[in-house]
PDB file of C-alpha atoms in Angstrom:
ATOM      1  CA  MET A1246       0.000   0.000   0.000  1.00 95.00           C
ATOM      2  CA  THR A1247       1.279   3.478  -0.832  1.00 98.00           C
ATOM      3  CA  LEU A1248       0.920   6.840   0.848  1.00 98.00           C
ATOM      4  CA  LEU A1249      -1.425   7.849  -1.970  1.00 98.00           C
ATOM      5  CA  ASP A1250      -3.635   4.826  -1.282  1.00 98.00           C
ATOM      6  CA  ILE A1251      -4.108   5.734   2.378  1.00 97.00           C
ATOM      7  CA  THR A1252      -4.382   9.454   1.622  1.00 98.00           C
ATOM      8  CA  ASN A1253      -7.339   8.734  -0.649  1.00 98.00           C
ATOM      9  CA  ALA A1254      -8.894   6.017   1.520  1.00 97.00           C
ATOM     10  CA  LEU A1255      -8.711   8.047   4.730  1.00 97.00           C
ATOM     11  CA  ASN A1256      -9.353  11.469   3.203  1.00 98.00           C
ATOM     12  CA  LEU A1257      -6.036  12.824   4.467  1.00 99.00           C
ATOM     13  CA  LYS A1258      -4.919  16.351   3.675  1.00 99.00           C
ATOM     14  CA  VAL A1259      -1.407  16.584   2.225  1.00 99.00           C
ATOM     15  CA  SER A1260       0.568  19.392   3.878  1.00 99.00           C
ATOM     16  CA  CYS A1261       3.693  18.733   1.801  1.00 99.00           C
ATOM     17  CA  GLY A1262       5.425  16.049  -0.212  1.00 98.00           C
ATOM     18  CA  GLU A1263       2.634  15.263  -2.647  1.00 98.00           C
ATOM     19  CA  GLU A1264       5.229  14.209  -5.217  1.00 98.00           C
ATOM     20  CA  TYR A1265       6.363  11.392  -2.880  1.00 98.00           C
ATOM     21  CA  LEU A1266       2.981   9.769  -2.264  1.00 98.00           C
ATOM     22  CA  ASP A1267       4.022   6.784  -4.373  1.00 98.00           C
ATOM     23  CA  ARG A1268       6.161   5.558  -1.462  1.00 98.00           C
ATOM     24  CA  GLU A1269       5.299   2.128  -0.136  1.00 97.00           C
ATOM     25  CA  ILE A1270       4.306   1.783   3.509  1.00 97.00           C
ATOM     26  CA  GLU A1271       6.021  -1.137   5.223  1.00 92.00           C
ATOM     27  CA  ALA A1272       4.234  -0.856   8.590  1.00 97.00           C
ATOM     28  CA  GLY A1273       2.946   1.751  11.017  1.00 97.00           C
ATOM     29  CA  TYR A1274       4.168   3.361  14.201  1.00 98.00           C
ATOM     30  CA  ALA A1275       2.183   5.587  16.578  1.00 98.00           C
ATOM     31  CA  SER A1276       3.877   7.646  19.266  1.00 98.00           C
ATOM     32  CA  ASP A1277       4.279  11.212  20.443  1.00 98.00           C
ATOM     33  CA  LEU A1278       7.645  10.626  22.107  1.00 98.00           C
ATOM     34  CA  LEU A1279      10.434  11.452  19.693  1.00 98.00           C
ATOM     35  CA  SER A1280      12.915   9.241  21.540  1.00 98.00           C
ATOM     36  CA  ASP A1281      10.493   6.316  21.249  1.00 97.00           C
ATOM     37  CA  VAL A1282      10.168   6.796  17.495  1.00 98.00           C
ATOM     38  CA  MET A1283      13.938   7.179  17.099  1.00 97.00           C
ATOM     39  CA  ASN A1284      14.497   3.875  18.892  1.00 96.00           C
ATOM     40  CA  ASN A1285      11.648   1.791  17.503  1.00 96.00           C
ATOM     41  CA  ALA A1286      10.254   3.010  14.180  1.00 97.00           C
ATOM     42  CA  LYS A1287      11.626   1.235  11.129  1.00 96.00           C
ATOM     43  CA  LYS A1288      12.488   2.272   7.597  1.00 97.00           C
ATOM     44  CA  GLY A1289       9.337   2.594   5.511  1.00 97.00           C
ATOM     45  CA  ASP A1290       6.956   3.021   8.458  1.00 98.00           C
ATOM     46  CA  ILE A1291       4.176   5.572   8.442  1.00 98.00           C
ATOM     47  CA  TRP A1292       4.317   7.564  11.692  1.00 99.00           C
ATOM     48  CA  VAL A1293       1.103   8.677  13.410  1.00 99.00           C
ATOM     49  CA  THR A1294       1.561  11.545  15.880  1.00 99.00           C
ATOM     50  CA  ARG A1295       0.081  14.715  17.298  1.00 98.00           C
ATOM     51  CA  GLN A1296       3.455  16.492  17.264  1.00 99.00           C
ATOM     52  CA  VAL A1297       3.597  19.447  14.858  1.00 99.00           C
ATOM     53  CA  HIS A1298       7.045  20.984  15.445  1.00 98.00           C
ATOM     54  CA  PRO A1299      10.080  20.774  13.106  1.00 99.00           C
ATOM     55  CA  ASN A1300      11.776  18.023  15.119  1.00 99.00           C
ATOM     56  CA  ILE A1301       9.364  15.486  13.632  1.00 99.00           C
ATOM     57  CA  VAL A1302      11.090  16.019  10.291  1.00 99.00           C
ATOM     58  CA  ALA A1303      14.511  15.248  11.746  1.00 98.00           C
ATOM     59  CA  VAL A1304      13.170  12.045  13.311  1.00 99.00           C
ATOM     60  CA  GLY A1305      11.334  11.036  10.139  1.00 99.00           C
ATOM     61  CA  VAL A1306      14.452  11.482   8.029  1.00 99.00           C
ATOM     62  CA  LEU A1307      16.699   9.756  10.584  1.00 98.00           C
ATOM     63  CA  ARG A1308      14.465   6.670  10.632  1.00 98.00           C
ATOM     64  CA  MET A1309      13.809   6.837   6.845  1.00 98.00           C
ATOM     65  CA  LEU A1310      10.047   6.823   7.368  1.00 98.00           C
ATOM     66  CA  SER A1311       7.702   6.828   4.387  1.00 98.00           C
ATOM     67  CA  GLY A1312       5.786   9.761   5.856  1.00 99.00           C
ATOM     68  CA  VAL A1313       4.057  11.329   8.840  1.00 99.00           C
ATOM     69  CA  ILE A1314       0.357  11.660   9.654  1.00 99.00           C
ATOM     70  CA  ILE A1315      -0.602  14.358  12.151  1.00 99.00           C
ATOM     71  CA  ILE A1316      -3.904  13.604  13.879  1.00 99.00           C
ATOM     72  CA  SER A1317      -6.924  15.380  15.383  1.00 98.00           C
ATOM     73  CA  ASN A1318      -7.172  18.300  12.939  1.00 98.00           C
ATOM     74  CA  LEU A1319      -3.777  19.596  14.047  1.00 99.00           C
ATOM     75  CA  GLU A1320      -1.623  21.359  11.451  1.00 98.00           C
ATOM     76  CA  PRO A1321       2.168  21.251  11.176  1.00 99.00           C
ATOM     77  CA  GLU A1322       3.966  24.460  12.035  1.00 99.00           C
ATOM     78  CA  GLU A1323       5.100  26.553   9.068  1.00 98.00           C
ATOM     79  CA  GLU A1324       8.754  25.791   9.832  1.00 99.00           C
ATOM     80  CA  THR A1325       7.931  22.078   9.936  1.00 99.00           C
ATOM     81  CA  VAL A1326       6.476  22.206   6.433  1.00 99.00           C
ATOM     82  CA  LYS A1327       9.462  24.159   5.097  1.00 99.00           C
ATOM     83  CA  LYS A1328      11.889  21.661   6.600  1.00 99.00           C
ATOM     84  CA  ALA A1329       9.874  18.668   5.363  1.00 99.00           C
ATOM     85  CA  ILE A1330       9.901  20.053   1.823  1.00 99.00           C
ATOM     86  CA  THR A1331      13.687  20.372   1.825  1.00 98.00           C
ATOM     87  CA  LYS A1332      14.078  16.881   3.328  1.00 98.00           C
ATOM     88  CA  LYS A1333      11.467  15.294   1.021  1.00 99.00           C
ATOM     89  CA  LEU A1334       9.312  13.966   3.868  1.00 99.00           C
ATOM     90  CA  PRO A1335       5.577  13.790   3.156  1.00 99.00           C
ATOM     91  CA  ILE A1336       3.325  15.109   5.916  1.00 99.00           C
ATOM     92  CA  MET A1337      -0.407  14.480   5.902  1.00 99.00           C
ATOM     93  CA  THR A1338      -3.073  15.505   8.402  1.00 99.00           C
ATOM     94  CA  SER A1339      -6.234  13.774   9.561  1.00 99.00           C
ATOM     95  CA  GLU A1340      -9.312  14.882  11.420  1.00 98.00           C
ATOM     96  CA  LEU A1341      -9.361  11.513  13.178  1.00 98.00           C
ATOM     97  CA  PRO A1342      -7.922  10.898  16.653  1.00 98.00           C
ATOM     98  CA  ALA A1343      -4.970   8.508  16.895  1.00 98.00           C
ATOM     99  CA  PHE A1344      -6.916   5.458  18.067  1.00 98.00           C
ATOM    100  CA  GLU A1345      -9.391   5.589  15.207  1.00 98.00           C
ATOM    101  CA  LEU A1346      -6.763   6.404  12.573  1.00 98.00           C
ATOM    102  CA  VAL A1347      -4.502   3.536  13.632  1.00 98.00           C
ATOM    103  CA  GLY A1348      -7.502   1.191  13.608  1.00 98.00           C
ATOM    104  CA  ARG A1349      -8.333   2.169  10.056  1.00 98.00           C
ATOM    105  CA  LEU A1350      -4.716   1.769   8.954  1.00 98.00           C
ATOM    106  CA  TYR A1351      -4.786  -1.705  10.488  1.00 96.00           C
ATOM    107  CA  GLU A1352      -7.968  -2.531   8.554  1.00 96.00           C
ATOM    108  CA  PHE A1353      -6.101  -1.602   5.360  1.00 94.00           C
ATOM    109  CA  GLY A1354      -3.382  -4.114   6.219  1.00 94.00           C
ATOM    110  CA  ILE A1355      -0.838  -1.732   7.714  1.00 96.00           C
ATOM    111  CA  HIS A1356       0.342  -3.437  10.872  1.00 94.00           C
ATOM    112  CA  GLY A1357       2.838  -2.376  13.484  1.00 91.00           C
ATOM    113  CA  LEU A1358       4.877  -5.539  13.784  1.00 69.00           C
ATOM    114  CA  HIS A1359       7.927  -6.270  11.695  1.00 61.00           C
ATOM    115  CA  GLU A1360       8.721  -9.874  10.980  1.00 52.00           C
TER     116      GLU A1360
END
């Protein structure tokens, strides 16, 4: 499944990185603790968070994530979007809370466990 597939299926708004929505999603990771994501998210994961500050871009690039979904109608800060554009990290937003969004991702076959 690609970022474009879930963007369309879940009616996500693309804040930046529309040209990279063909990226495959390997699995999902949900956390608001940057240190947790840095230690546990894997290459190709989609990251679900409520964080909106520029540090999410650094973490996303470090872990080589496919993209970031910001939940609950929150919007990334302007500096976050600028940084994500330069680092080629797609950021999408959702009106859904984390629990519901992760459940829907799971229904689409995006699981959190790596084998």
